PDB file of C-alpha atoms in Angstrom:
ATOM      1  CA  UNK E   1     166.102  87.834   8.793  1.00 84.00           C
ATOM      2  CA  UNK E   2     166.228  84.148   7.842  1.00 96.00           C
ATOM      3  CA  UNK E   3     169.758  82.923   7.700  1.00 97.00           C
ATOM      4  CA  UNK E   4     170.429  79.690   6.542  1.00 97.00           C
ATOM      5  CA  UNK E   5     174.689  78.285   7.141  1.00 97.00           C
ATOM      6  CA  UNK E   6     176.153  75.019   6.114  1.00 97.00           C
ATOM      7  CA  UNK E   7     178.979  73.177   7.124  1.00 97.00           C
ATOM      8  CA  UNK E   8     180.566  69.782   6.459  1.00 97.00           C
ATOM      9  CA  UNK E   9     181.797  70.262   3.147  1.00 97.00           C
ATOM     10  CA  UNK E  10     185.487  69.364   1.909  1.00 98.00           C
ATOM     11  CA  UNK E  11     187.790  67.314   0.040  1.00 98.00           C
ATOM     12  CA  UNK E  12     187.410  63.310   0.217  1.00 98.00           C
ATOM     13  CA  UNK E  13     188.378  60.332  -1.950  1.00 98.00           C
ATOM     14  CA  UNK E  14     186.450  58.456  -3.865  1.00 98.00           C
ATOM     15  CA  UNK E  15     183.963  55.776  -1.713  1.00 98.00           C
ATOM     16  CA  UNK E  16     184.563  57.886   1.398  1.00 98.00           C
ATOM     17  CA  UNK E  17     181.474  59.861   3.531  1.00 98.00           C
ATOM     18  CA  UNK E  18     180.730  63.153   4.112  1.00 98.00           C
ATOM     19  CA  UNK E  19     177.930  64.737   6.597  1.00 98.00           C
ATOM     20  CA  UNK E  20     176.700  68.080   5.655  1.00 98.00           C
ATOM     21  CA  UNK E  21     174.295  70.195   8.038  1.00 98.00           C
ATOM     22  CA  UNK E  22     172.500  73.139   7.702  1.00 98.00           C
ATOM     23  CA  UNK E  23     171.458  75.491  10.527  1.00 97.00           C
ATOM     24  CA  UNK E  24     168.625  77.700   9.978  1.00 96.00           C
ATOM     25  CA  UNK E  25     168.424  80.681  12.464  1.00 96.00           C
ATOM     26  CA  UNK E  26     165.918  83.641  13.020  1.00 95.00           C
ATOM     27  CA  UNK E  27     162.146  83.791  13.286  1.00 93.00           C
ATOM     28  CA  UNK E  28     160.616  80.368  11.992  1.00 95.00           C
ATOM     29  CA  UNK E  29     156.582  79.936  12.164  1.00 94.00           C
ATOM     30  CA  UNK E  30     156.604  76.405  10.023  1.00 94.00           C
ATOM     31  CA  UNK E  31     159.140  74.675   8.150  1.00 95.00           C
ATOM     32  CA  UNK E  32     157.261  73.164   5.408  1.00 95.00           C
ATOM     33  CA  UNK E  33     160.400  71.545   3.699  1.00 96.00           C
ATOM     34  CA  UNK E  34     163.990  71.040   3.609  1.00 97.00           C
ATOM     35  CA  UNK E  35     166.371  70.183   0.609  1.00 98.00           C
ATOM     36  CA  UNK E  36     169.622  69.932  -0.423  1.00 98.00           C
ATOM     37  CA  UNK E  37     170.678  71.128  -4.304  1.00 98.00           C
ATOM     38  CA  UNK E  38     174.094  71.074  -5.749  1.00 98.00           C
ATOM     39  CA  UNK E  39     175.748  72.567  -8.857  1.00 98.00           C
ATOM     40  CA  UNK E  40     178.331  71.529 -10.812  1.00 97.00           C
ATOM     41  CA  UNK E  41     180.806  73.378 -12.988  1.00 91.00           C
ATOM     42  CA  UNK E  42     178.968  73.961 -16.366  1.00 94.00           C
ATOM     43  CA  UNK E  43     175.786  72.303 -15.189  1.00 96.00           C
ATOM     44  CA  UNK E  44     172.364  73.562 -13.926  1.00 97.00           C
ATOM     45  CA  UNK E  45     171.739  73.585 -10.427  1.00 97.00           C
ATOM     46  CA  UNK E  46     169.681  70.024  -9.436  1.00 97.00           C
ATOM     47  CA  UNK E  47     167.405  69.033  -6.491  1.00 98.00           C
ATOM     48  CA  UNK E  48     169.652  66.187  -5.112  1.00 98.00           C
ATOM     49  CA  UNK E  49     167.303  65.227  -1.752  1.00 98.00           C
ATOM     50  CA  UNK E  50     164.216  66.889  -0.055  1.00 98.00           C
ATOM     51  CA  UNK E  51     162.040  65.874   3.051  1.00 97.00           C
ATOM     52  CA  UNK E  52     158.706  67.279   3.622  1.00 95.00           C
ATOM     53  CA  UNK E  53     156.719  67.703   6.897  1.00 88.00           C
ATOM     54  CA  UNK E  54     159.373  65.559   8.312  1.00 83.00           C
ATOM     55  CA  UNK E  55     157.756  62.430   6.612  1.00 89.00           C
ATOM     56  CA  UNK E  56     158.241  62.506   3.064  1.00 95.00           C
ATOM     57  CA  UNK E  57     161.494  62.341   1.217  1.00 97.00           C
ATOM     58  CA  UNK E  58     162.597  62.397  -2.480  1.00 97.00           C
ATOM     59  CA  UNK E  59     165.900  61.786  -3.854  1.00 98.00           C
ATOM     60  CA  UNK E  60     167.754  62.104  -7.480  1.00 98.00           C
ATOM     61  CA  UNK E  61     168.289  58.962  -8.971  1.00 98.00           C
ATOM     62  CA  UNK E  62     172.126  59.571  -9.196  1.00 98.00           C
ATOM     63  CA  UNK E  63     172.264  59.609  -5.079  1.00 98.00           C
ATOM     64  CA  UNK E  64     169.727  56.869  -4.382  1.00 98.00           C
ATOM     65  CA  UNK E  65     170.859  54.367  -1.954  1.00 98.00           C
ATOM     66  CA  UNK E  66     174.138  56.677  -1.370  1.00 98.00           C
ATOM     67  CA  UNK E  67     172.619  59.859   0.293  1.00 98.00           C
ATOM     68  CA  UNK E  68     170.008  60.370   3.019  1.00 98.00           C
ATOM     69  CA  UNK E  69     168.421  63.592   4.333  1.00 98.00           C
ATOM     70  CA  UNK E  70     167.375  64.046   7.566  1.00 96.00           C
ATOM     71  CA  UNK E  71     166.284  66.475   9.939  1.00 95.00           C
ATOM     72  CA  UNK E  72     166.036  68.053  13.560  1.00 94.00           C
ATOM     73  CA  UNK E  73     163.202  70.089  13.506  1.00 88.00           C
ATOM     74  CA  UNK E  74     163.375  71.642  16.845  1.00 90.00           C
ATOM     75  CA  UNK E  75     166.838  72.914  15.932  1.00 94.00           C
ATOM     76  CA  UNK E  76     165.644  73.925  12.496  1.00 95.00           C
ATOM     77  CA  UNK E  77     168.393  71.956  11.178  1.00 96.00           C
ATOM     78  CA  UNK E  78     168.817  69.607   8.439  1.00 97.00           C
ATOM     79  CA  UNK E  79     171.712  67.151   7.197  1.00 98.00           C
ATOM     80  CA  UNK E  80     172.838  65.156   4.459  1.00 98.00           C
ATOM     81  CA  UNK E  81     174.472  61.913   5.105  1.00 98.00           C
ATOM     82  CA  UNK E  82     176.781  61.231   1.719  1.00 98.00           C
ATOM     83  CA  UNK E  83     178.353  57.967   1.611  1.00 98.00           C
ATOM     84  CA  UNK E  84     180.044  56.183  -1.505  1.00 98.00           C
ATOM     85  CA  UNK E  85     180.944  59.283  -3.128  1.00 98.00           C
ATOM     86  CA  UNK E  86     181.995  59.627  -6.674  1.00 98.00           C
ATOM     87  CA  UNK E  87     183.853  62.130  -8.602  1.00 98.00           C
ATOM     88  CA  UNK E  88     180.482  62.969 -10.277  1.00 96.00           C
ATOM     89  CA  UNK E  89     179.237  64.048  -6.767  1.00 98.00           C
ATOM     90  CA  UNK E  90     181.766  66.827  -6.827  1.00 98.00           C
ATOM     91  CA  UNK E  91     179.757  70.159  -6.679  1.00 98.00           C
ATOM     92  CA  UNK E  92     178.664  72.941  -4.606  1.00 98.00           C
ATOM     93  CA  UNK E  93     175.772  71.996  -2.246  1.00 98.00           C
ATOM     94  CA  UNK E  94     173.302  74.374  -1.286  1.00 98.00           C
ATOM     95  CA  UNK E  95     170.529  73.840   1.438  1.00 98.00           C
ATOM     96  CA  UNK E  96     167.171  75.101   1.301  1.00 97.00           C
ATOM     97  CA  UNK E  97     164.038  75.535   3.487  1.00 97.00           C
ATOM     98  CA  UNK E  98     160.670  75.967   2.665  1.00 97.00           C
ATOM     99  CA  UNK E  99     159.080  77.848   5.283  1.00 96.00           C
ATOM    100  CA  UNK E 100     157.138  80.620   6.906  1.00 96.00           C
ATOM    101  CA  UNK E 101     158.336  83.547   9.326  1.00 95.00           C
ATOM    102  CA  UNK E 102     154.769  84.326  10.370  1.00 94.00           C
ATOM    103  CA  UNK E 103     151.534  82.898   9.684  1.00 95.00           C
ATOM    104  CA  UNK E 104     150.894  83.580   5.752  1.00 94.00           C
ATOM    105  CA  UNK E 105     153.855  84.787   5.112  1.00 95.00           C
ATOM    106  CA  UNK E 106     155.907  81.616   3.252  1.00 96.00           C
ATOM    107  CA  UNK E 107     159.223  81.584   0.907  1.00 96.00           C
ATOM    108  CA  UNK E 108     162.388  79.925   0.244  1.00 97.00           C
ATOM    109  CA  UNK E 109     165.561  80.475   1.909  1.00 97.00           C
ATOM    110  CA  UNK E 110     169.298  79.274   0.782  1.00 98.00           C
ATOM    111  CA  UNK E 111     172.249  78.847   2.500  1.00 98.00           C
ATOM    112  CA  UNK E 112     175.903  80.159   0.690  1.00 97.00           C
ATOM    113  CA  UNK E 113     177.022  77.061  -0.507  1.00 97.00           C
ATOM    114  CA  UNK E 114     179.312  74.240   0.636  1.00 97.00           C
ATOM    115  CA  UNK E 115     182.006  72.878  -1.691  1.00 98.00           C
ATOM    116  CA  UNK E 116     182.393  69.190  -2.230  1.00 98.00           C
ATOM    117  CA  UNK E 117     185.266  67.839  -4.034  1.00 98.00           C
ATOM    118  CA  UNK E 118     185.591  63.864  -4.904  1.00 98.00           C
ATOM    119  CA  UNK E 119     188.849  63.157  -6.162  1.00 96.00           C
ATOM    120  CA  UNK E 120     192.086  61.433  -6.200  1.00 87.00           C
TER     121      UNK E 120
END
């Protein structure tokens, strides 16, 4: 019922910037947290950034000072602003919402992933 659609991925040179967007559609009762994860080839999926109740944020040490997570709750959207990109940031990025579709029905929902490639 809930679908997350990501956009903004692509190829960029080292030092460049990208802004990822994630839009959720469907019946949403309450959003508890929004997060961005990434998975590079041969590596486990890792949490990049998260925002809880629109107040508390957490970042992986590897992206602190370079990435910023934000949200527009009224639009059911999350964003990840990435700057000073490095080749090691290359990965498939996934958005993840912790939300309830109705009172007492809470779950995690995932986007399909968007490729970010930092090279040349």
